[in-house]
Coordinates of C-alpha atoms and ligand atoms in Angstrom, one line a residue:
M1 CA -4.8 1.8 -21.8
N2 CA -1.3 2.8 -22.8
L3 CA 1.1 0.3 -21.2
V4 CA 4.7 -0.7 -21.2
L5 CA 5.4 -4.5 -21.3
G6 CA 8.9 -5.1 -20.0
V7 CA 10.3 -8.5 -21.0
G8 CA 13.1 -10.0 -18.9
G9 CA 15.6 -12.6 -19.9
G10 CA 14.2 -16.0 -19.0
I11 CA 13.0 -19.0 -21.0
A12 CA 9.4 -17.7 -20.3
A13 CA 10.2 -14.6 -22.5
Y14 CA 8.5 -16.4 -25.4
K15 CA 5.2 -16.4 -23.4
A16 CA 5.4 -12.6 -23.2
A17 CA 4.5 -12.6 -27.0
E18 CA 1.2 -14.3 -26.2
L19 CA 0.6 -11.9 -23.4
A20 CA 1.3 -8.9 -25.7
R21 CA -1.2 -10.5 -28.2
V22 CA -4.0 -10.8 -25.6
L23 CA -3.4 -7.3 -24.4
L24 CA -3.7 -5.9 -27.9
E25 CA -6.8 -8.0 -28.5
R26 CA -8.3 -6.4 -25.5
G27 CA -7.8 -2.9 -26.9
H28 CA -4.7 -1.9 -25.0
S29 CA -1.8 -0.1 -26.6
V30 CA 1.5 -2.0 -25.8
Q31 CA 5.0 -0.6 -26.0
V32 CA 7.5 -3.5 -25.5
V33 CA 10.8 -2.9 -23.7
M34 CA 13.3 -5.8 -23.7
T35 CA 16.4 -6.3 -21.6
S36 CA 19.5 -7.5 -23.4
A37 CA 19.1 -10.9 -21.7
A38 CA 15.5 -11.2 -23.0
Q39 CA 16.9 -10.8 -26.5
Q40 CA 18.9 -14.0 -26.0
F41 CA 15.6 -15.8 -25.9
V42 CA 13.3 -14.0 -28.3
R43 CA 14.1 -11.5 -31.0
P44 CA 12.6 -7.9 -30.8
L45 CA 11.2 -8.5 -34.3
T46 CA 8.6 -10.9 -32.8
F47 CA 7.2 -8.2 -30.6
A48 CA 7.6 -5.5 -33.3
A49 CA 5.5 -7.6 -35.7
L50 CA 2.8 -8.2 -33.0
T51 CA 2.5 -4.6 -31.7
G52 CA 3.4 -2.7 -34.9
R53 CA 5.8 -0.6 -32.8
K54 CA 9.5 -0.4 -32.6
V55 CA 10.7 -2.4 -29.5
L56 CA 12.8 -0.4 -27.2
T57 CA 16.0 -2.1 -26.0
E58 CA 18.7 0.5 -25.3
L59 CA 19.2 3.2 -22.7
F60 CA 21.6 4.9 -25.1
P61 CA 20.5 3.7 -28.6
R62 CA 23.5 2.8 -30.7
G63 CA 23.8 4.6 -34.0
S64 CA 21.1 7.2 -33.1
E65 CA 21.9 10.8 -33.0
E66 CA 23.4 12.1 -29.8
T67 CA 20.5 14.2 -28.9
L68 CA 18.8 15.0 -25.5
A69 CA 15.7 13.2 -26.8
S70 CA 17.6 9.9 -27.4
A71 CA 19.3 10.1 -24.0
T72 CA 16.0 10.7 -22.1
E73 CA 13.8 8.3 -23.9
H74 CA 13.1 6.3 -20.7
I75 CA 11.7 9.5 -19.1
R76 CA 9.4 10.2 -22.1
V77 CA 8.1 6.6 -22.2
A78 CA 7.6 6.7 -18.4
Q79 CA 5.5 9.9 -18.7
E80 CA 3.4 8.5 -21.6
C81 CA 2.5 5.1 -20.1
E82 CA -0.3 4.5 -17.7
L83 CA 0.9 1.1 -16.3
L84 CA 4.2 -0.9 -16.3
A85 CA 3.9 -4.7 -16.5
V86 CA 7.0 -6.9 -16.5
A87 CA 6.7 -10.5 -17.6
P88 CA 8.8 -12.5 -17.1
A89 CA 10.3 -10.6 -14.2
T90 CA 13.6 -12.5 -13.5
A91 CA 15.3 -12.7 -10.1
N92 CA 17.8 -10.2 -11.4
L93 CA 15.2 -7.7 -12.5
L94 CA 13.3 -8.0 -9.2
A95 CA 16.6 -7.4 -7.3
R96 CA 17.4 -4.3 -9.4
F97 CA 13.9 -2.9 -9.1
A98 CA 13.9 -3.5 -5.3
H99 CA 17.3 -1.7 -4.9
G100 CA 16.7 1.1 -7.4
L101 CA 19.6 0.1 -9.8
A102 CA 19.0 1.7 -13.1
D103 CA 21.7 0.4 -15.5
D104 CA 19.5 -0.3 -18.6
L105 CA 16.4 1.0 -20.3
L106 CA 13.8 -1.1 -18.4
T107 CA 15.3 -0.4 -14.9
A108 CA 15.7 3.3 -15.6
L109 CA 12.1 3.5 -16.9
Y110 CA 10.9 1.7 -13.7
L111 CA 12.6 4.4 -11.6
A112 CA 11.2 7.2 -13.7
F113 CA 7.6 5.8 -13.6
S114 CA 5.2 6.6 -10.7
G115 CA 2.1 4.7 -11.8
P116 CA 0.9 1.1 -11.1
V117 CA 3.4 -1.7 -11.6
V118 CA 2.5 -5.3 -12.2
L119 CA 5.3 -7.9 -11.9
A120 CA 4.9 -11.5 -13.1
P121 CA 8.0 -13.4 -11.9
A122 CA 9.3 -16.6 -13.5
M123 CA 12.5 -18.5 -12.6
N124 CA 13.9 -21.7 -11.3
T125 CA 12.2 -22.9 -8.0
H126 CA 15.4 -22.5 -5.9
M127 CA 15.9 -19.0 -7.2
W128 CA 12.3 -18.1 -6.5
R129 CA 12.4 -19.5 -2.9
H130 CA 15.8 -18.0 -2.1
A131 CA 15.7 -15.6 0.8
A132 CA 17.2 -12.8 -1.3
T133 CA 14.5 -13.1 -3.9
Q134 CA 11.7 -13.4 -1.3
R135 CA 13.0 -10.3 0.5
N136 CA 13.1 -8.4 -2.8
V137 CA 9.5 -9.5 -3.7
E138 CA 8.4 -8.4 -0.2
T139 CA 10.0 -4.9 -0.7
L140 CA 8.3 -4.6 -4.0
R141 CA 4.9 -5.6 -2.5
Q142 CA 5.4 -3.1 0.3
R143 CA 5.9 -0.5 -2.4
G144 CA 2.4 -1.3 -3.6
H145 CA 3.3 -3.3 -6.7
V146 CA 1.1 -6.2 -7.8
I147 CA 3.0 -9.5 -7.8
V148 CA 1.4 -12.2 -10.0
E149 CA 2.7 -15.2 -8.2
P150 CA 4.4 -17.8 -10.4
E151 CA 2.6 -21.1 -10.9
E152 CA 3.7 -24.6 -9.8
G153 CA 4.6 -27.2 -12.4
P154 CA 7.4 -28.6 -14.5
L155 CA 10.1 -26.0 -15.3
A156 CA 12.4 -25.7 -18.3
C157 CA 15.4 -26.6 -16.0
G158 CA 13.8 -30.0 -15.3
M159 CA 12.6 -29.2 -11.8
V160 CA 9.0 -29.3 -10.7
G161 CA 7.8 -26.6 -8.3
P162 CA 6.8 -22.9 -8.2
G163 CA 8.5 -20.7 -10.9
R164 CA 6.4 -21.0 -14.1
L165 CA 5.2 -17.7 -15.5
A166 CA 1.5 -17.2 -14.6
D167 CA -1.0 -17.9 -17.3
P168 CA -1.4 -14.8 -19.6
A169 CA -5.1 -14.6 -18.7
R170 CA -4.1 -14.2 -15.0
I171 CA -1.6 -11.5 -15.8
V172 CA -4.0 -9.6 -18.0
E173 CA -6.6 -9.7 -15.2
A174 CA -4.1 -8.3 -12.7
I175 CA -3.1 -5.6 -15.1
E176 CA -6.6 -4.5 -15.8
A177 CA -7.5 -4.6 -12.0
A178 CA -4.5 -2.5 -11.2
A179 CA -5.3 0.0 -14.0
A180 CA -9.0 0.3 -12.9
R181 CA -7.8 1.2 -9.4
R182 CA -5.5 3.8 -10.6
R183 CA -7.3 7.1 -10.2
D184 CA -10.6 5.9 -8.6
L185 CA -10.2 8.2 -5.6
E186 CA -9.7 11.4 -7.6
G187 CA -11.8 14.1 -6.1
E188 CA -11.9 12.5 -2.7
C189 CA -10.1 13.9 0.4
V190 CA -9.0 11.1 2.7
L191 CA -8.2 11.9 6.3
V192 CA -6.1 9.2 7.8
T193 CA -4.9 9.0 11.4
A194 CA -1.8 6.8 12.1
G195 CA 0.6 5.7 14.8
P196 CA 0.4 5.9 18.6
T197 CA -0.2 8.9 20.8
Q198 CA 2.1 9.6 23.7
E199 CA 0.6 10.9 26.9
P200 CA 3.3 12.7 29.1
L201 CA 3.7 11.8 32.8
D202 CA 6.4 14.4 33.4
P203 CA 8.9 16.2 31.1
V204 CA 10.7 12.9 30.2
R205 CA 8.2 10.1 30.7
F206 CA 5.1 9.1 28.8
I207 CA 2.5 6.4 28.3
S208 CA 2.1 5.0 24.8
N209 CA 1.7 1.8 22.8
R210 CA 3.5 -0.3 20.2
S211 CA 1.8 1.1 17.1
S212 CA 4.5 1.8 14.4
G213 CA 2.2 3.8 12.1
K214 CA 2.8 1.3 9.2
M215 CA -0.9 0.6 8.7
G216 CA -2.0 4.2 8.6
Y217 CA 1.0 5.3 6.4
A218 CA 0.2 2.4 4.0
L219 CA -3.4 3.7 3.7
A220 CA -2.2 7.2 3.1
E221 CA 0.2 5.9 0.4
A222 CA -2.5 3.8 -1.3
A223 CA -5.0 6.6 -1.3
L224 CA -2.5 9.0 -2.8
A225 CA -1.6 6.5 -5.5
R226 CA -5.3 6.3 -6.4
G227 CA -5.6 10.0 -6.9
A228 CA -7.0 11.2 -3.5
R229 CA -5.9 14.3 -1.6
V230 CA -4.6 12.9 1.7
I231 CA -4.4 14.5 5.1
L232 CA -2.3 12.3 7.4
I233 CA -2.5 13.1 11.1
S234 CA 0.3 11.1 12.7
G235 CA 1.4 10.4 16.2
P236 CA 5.2 10.0 16.8
V237 CA 6.6 7.3 14.4
Q238 CA 9.9 6.5 12.7
L239 CA 8.5 6.5 9.1
A240 CA 9.1 8.8 6.2
P241 CA 5.7 10.4 5.2
P242 CA 4.4 9.5 1.8
T243 CA 5.2 12.1 -0.8
G244 CA 2.2 14.3 -1.5
A245 CA 0.4 13.7 1.9
E246 CA -0.5 16.8 4.0
L247 CA 1.2 15.7 7.2
V248 CA 0.1 17.0 10.6
R249 CA 2.3 15.7 13.4
V250 CA 0.8 15.4 16.9
Q251 CA 1.9 13.8 20.1
T252 CA -1.1 13.4 22.4
A253 CA -4.7 12.2 22.0
T254 CA -5.9 15.8 22.8
Q255 CA -3.7 17.2 20.0
M256 CA -4.9 14.4 17.6
R257 CA -8.5 15.3 18.4
E258 CA -7.9 19.0 17.7
A259 CA -6.2 18.2 14.4
V260 CA -8.9 15.8 13.3
L261 CA -11.7 18.2 14.1
E262 CA -9.9 21.1 12.4
R263 CA -9.4 19.2 9.2
L264 CA -12.7 17.3 9.2
P265 CA -14.6 19.8 7.1
E266 CA -12.2 19.1 4.2
A267 CA -12.5 15.3 4.3
T268 CA -14.9 13.1 2.4
I269 CA -13.5 9.8 3.8
V270 CA -12.1 9.4 7.4
I271 CA -10.0 6.4 8.3
K272 CA -8.9 6.1 11.9
A273 CA -6.0 3.7 12.0
A274 CA -4.2 5.4 14.9
A275 CA -3.8 3.6 18.2
V276 CA -5.0 6.4 20.4
A277 CA -4.1 6.1 24.1
D278 CA -7.2 5.5 26.2
Y279 CA -5.9 7.3 29.3
Y280 CA -3.8 10.4 30.1
L281 CA -2.5 12.3 33.0
A282 CA -4.5 15.5 33.2
E283 CA -2.1 17.5 35.4
V284 CA 1.4 16.9 34.1
P285 CA 4.1 18.0 36.6
R286 CA 6.5 20.7 35.2
Q287 CA 9.5 19.1 36.8
K288 CA 10.9 15.6 36.3
R289 CA 9.8 13.2 39.0
K290 CA 12.8 12.2 41.1
K291 CA 13.5 8.5 41.6
S292 CA 12.8 7.3 45.1
A293 CA 12.0 4.1 47.0
A294 CA 8.3 5.2 47.4
R295 CA 5.6 3.7 45.2
W296 CA 4.3 6.0 42.4
S297 CA 0.5 5.8 41.9
L298 CA -1.1 7.7 39.0
E299 CA -4.7 8.6 38.5
L300 CA -5.4 8.7 34.8
D301 CA -8.4 10.2 33.0
P302 CA -9.9 8.8 29.8
T303 CA -8.8 10.6 26.7
P304 CA -11.4 12.0 24.3
D305 CA -12.8 9.3 22.0
I306 CA -12.1 11.0 18.7
L307 CA -13.8 8.3 16.5
A308 CA -17.0 8.5 18.5
E309 CA -17.0 12.3 18.2
V310 CA -16.4 12.2 14.4
G311 CA -19.2 9.6 14.3
Q312 CA -21.5 12.3 15.6
L313 CA -20.3 14.9 13.1
K314 CA -19.8 12.7 10.1
G315 CA -22.6 13.9 7.8
D316 CA -22.3 12.1 4.5
R317 CA -18.6 11.2 5.0
I318 CA -17.6 7.6 5.0
L319 CA -16.1 6.8 8.4
V320 CA -13.8 3.8 8.8
G321 CA -12.6 2.8 12.3
F322 CA -10.2 0.2 13.4
A323 CA -10.4 -2.3 16.3
A324 CA -7.4 -4.0 17.8
E325 CA -8.6 -6.9 19.9
T326 CA -7.2 -9.8 21.9
E327 CA -10.5 -11.8 21.9
N328 CA -14.0 -11.8 20.4
L329 CA -12.7 -10.0 17.3
V330 CA -15.8 -9.7 15.3
E331 CA -18.2 -9.1 18.2
E332 CA -16.1 -6.3 19.6
A333 CA -15.6 -4.8 16.2
R334 CA -19.4 -4.8 15.6
R335 CA -20.0 -3.3 19.1
K336 CA -17.5 -0.4 18.3
L337 CA -19.0 0.1 14.8
L338 CA -22.4 0.8 16.2
A339 CA -21.3 2.7 19.3
K340 CA -19.1 5.0 17.3
N341 CA -21.4 5.3 14.3
C342 CA -18.9 4.1 11.7
D343 CA -19.7 2.7 8.2
M344 CA -17.0 0.1 8.5
L345 CA -14.7 -1.3 11.2
V346 CA -11.4 -2.9 10.3
A347 CA -10.7 -5.6 12.9
N348 CA -7.3 -7.0 13.6
R349 CA -5.6 -9.0 16.4
V350 CA -3.2 -7.2 18.7
E351 CA -0.6 -10.0 18.3
D352 CA -0.7 -9.8 14.4
A353 CA -1.0 -6.1 13.9
F354 CA 1.3 -3.9 16.0
G355 CA 4.6 -3.1 14.4
A356 CA 4.5 -5.9 11.8
D357 CA 4.8 -5.4 8.0
D358 CA 1.9 -7.8 7.4
N359 CA -1.5 -8.0 9.0
E360 CA -4.6 -10.2 8.9
L361 CA -7.8 -8.2 8.6
T362 CA -11.6 -8.7 8.9
L363 CA -14.0 -6.0 7.7
V364 CA -17.2 -5.5 9.7
L365 CA -19.8 -3.5 7.8
R366 CA -22.8 -1.5 8.9
T367 CA -24.9 -3.5 6.5
G368 CA -24.2 -6.6 8.8
E369 CA -21.7 -8.2 6.4
T370 CA -18.4 -9.5 7.7
I371 CA -15.6 -9.9 5.1
Q372 CA -12.3 -11.7 5.6
L373 CA -9.5 -9.9 3.8
G374 CA -7.0 -12.5 4.9
R375 CA -3.3 -12.0 5.4
G376 CA -1.1 -9.7 3.3
S377 CA 1.3 -6.8 3.5
K378 CA -0.2 -3.7 5.0
R379 CA 0.1 -1.9 1.7
E380 CA -1.9 -4.6 -0.1
L381 CA -4.5 -4.6 2.6
A382 CA -4.7 -0.8 2.4
D383 CA -5.9 -1.1 -1.2
K384 CA -8.5 -3.7 -0.2
I385 CA -9.8 -1.5 2.5
L386 CA -10.0 1.4 0.0
D387 CA -11.8 -0.8 -2.5
R388 CA -14.5 -1.5 0.1
T389 CA -14.6 2.2 1.3
L390 CA -15.1 3.3 -2.3
Q391 CA -17.9 0.8 -2.8
L392 CA -19.6 2.2 0.4
R393 CA -19.2 5.8 -1.0
L394 CA -20.7 4.9 -4.4
S395 CA -23.6 3.1 -2.8
L396 CA -24.3 6.1 -0.6
H397 CA -24.3 8.4 -3.6
A398 CA -26.6 6.0 -5.5
A399 CA -29.0 5.9 -2.5
R400 CA -29.4 9.7 -2.6
Ligands
LIG1 O1 0.7 1.2 13.5 P1 0.9 -0.3 13.2 O2 2.1 -0.8 13.9 O3 0.9 -0.6 11.7 O4 -0.3 -1.1 13.8 C1 -1.6 -1.0 13.2 C2 -2.7 -0.9 14.3 C3 -2.7 -2.1 15.2 C4 -2.4 0.4 15.2 C5 -4.0 -0.6 13.6 O5 -4.2 -1.7 12.7 C6 -5.2 -0.6 14.5 O6 -5.8 -1.5 14.9 N1 -5.5 0.7 15.0 C7 -6.5 0.9 16.0 C8 -5.9 0.5 17.4 C9 -6.9 0.9 18.5 O7 -6.6 1.8 19.2 O8 -7.9 0.2 18.6 P2 -9.1 0.5 19.6 O9 -10.0 -0.7 19.5 O10 -8.5 0.8 21.0 O11 -9.9 1.7 19.1 C10 -11.0 1.7 18.2 C11 -11.0 2.9 17.3 O12 -11.2 4.1 18.1 C12 -9.7 3.1 16.5 O13 -10.1 3.5 15.2 C13 -9.1 4.3 17.2 O14 -8.3 5.1 16.3 C14 -10.3 5.0 17.8 N2 -10.0 5.7 19.1 C15 -9.7 5.0 20.2 C16 -9.5 5.7 21.4 C17 -9.6 7.1 21.4 N3 -9.5 7.8 22.5 N4 -10.0 7.8 20.3 C18 -10.2 7.1 19.1 O15 -10.5 7.7 18.1

């Protein structure tokens, strides 16, 4: 693999030399980019000697000809590389990545690069634990980047605690896993439903739920990053759609059903993360109901169960449903899995899941297996759901 190794300015910069050596040994081609602070700790010559390549250090190289090529080197490098790894990623670099500041070669390259990013932070314990750093790390996680957590131990500043650069072997493992994921959904068409539905009661009122769409949008984003074509059928949410997704906006369960059935023939994988309203008012009055002292009773009809209907039509598609439960999580998920003919059910607790950035998930598979995915950002969990979905798809192909 062709990768860029960004080296930030911390005492752990010397360990990046060992990381570069291991990456080269494993057959990867490594282009090192150093910040000016990194060069205070290690000389570019060390990396040049190891990699056999000129180390890139300047956004506008001094003494070079003033050509378009020299001014746009960060774009060329971003286009040529398959993965960007940064070790050590300092607090300052994490902040600049999180906020999109591009005032040197490494941060400009980061913005110009759209592939997988692996960040291995290293810094003083207080700096790592600071709310600002933790917020930046969370932003970067939400963006789908892999964070190789720093290790605990004695630090160069004399403190003992988290902040040591992870072992090179762990960083290499994370880099190779991120690279393997990269285009593994190429050729697949993933249909994702997301968000709530709104069922009108009159021209101004509706019944809905607290789904924000974050889980479904994270799945769409992760599938796109892994090379899939993505059809995102979304209820009303306040989120920007991921670039490249074919977005179909709907309001009601009936509209969501129509959109799903219309696009189903194109899909090879269907993931139903939407929180579809279970009841609706069949005859919606044309006029706004006037407020009065009288009680308002409504008779609601069940909405169409879209997942169950797709379960009947699924053919050799992989069908993944969700279950949001307040009790008996796994039992309920298994019941829904069988009733709706899904291949996998993603179970979450109502109190953890709705509206939050993080979630805790359990996968219930048709094979009888139950897998705890644990807690993480919805974007991280989206990749884990897709890992399992792809395994199901491959085993189905192998069985044919
Ligand atoms: O959007 P977020 O704020 O990120 O929150 C994420 C989430 C909680 C909405 C998501 O993780 C989740 O659990 N989605 C499913 C919620 C739900 O409606 O669960 P359910 O147990 O009621 O439905 C089971 C499955 O049937 C779901 O896949 C649902 O999409 C589907 N369904 C339900 C009713 C219906 N009429 N048609 C359906 O297709």
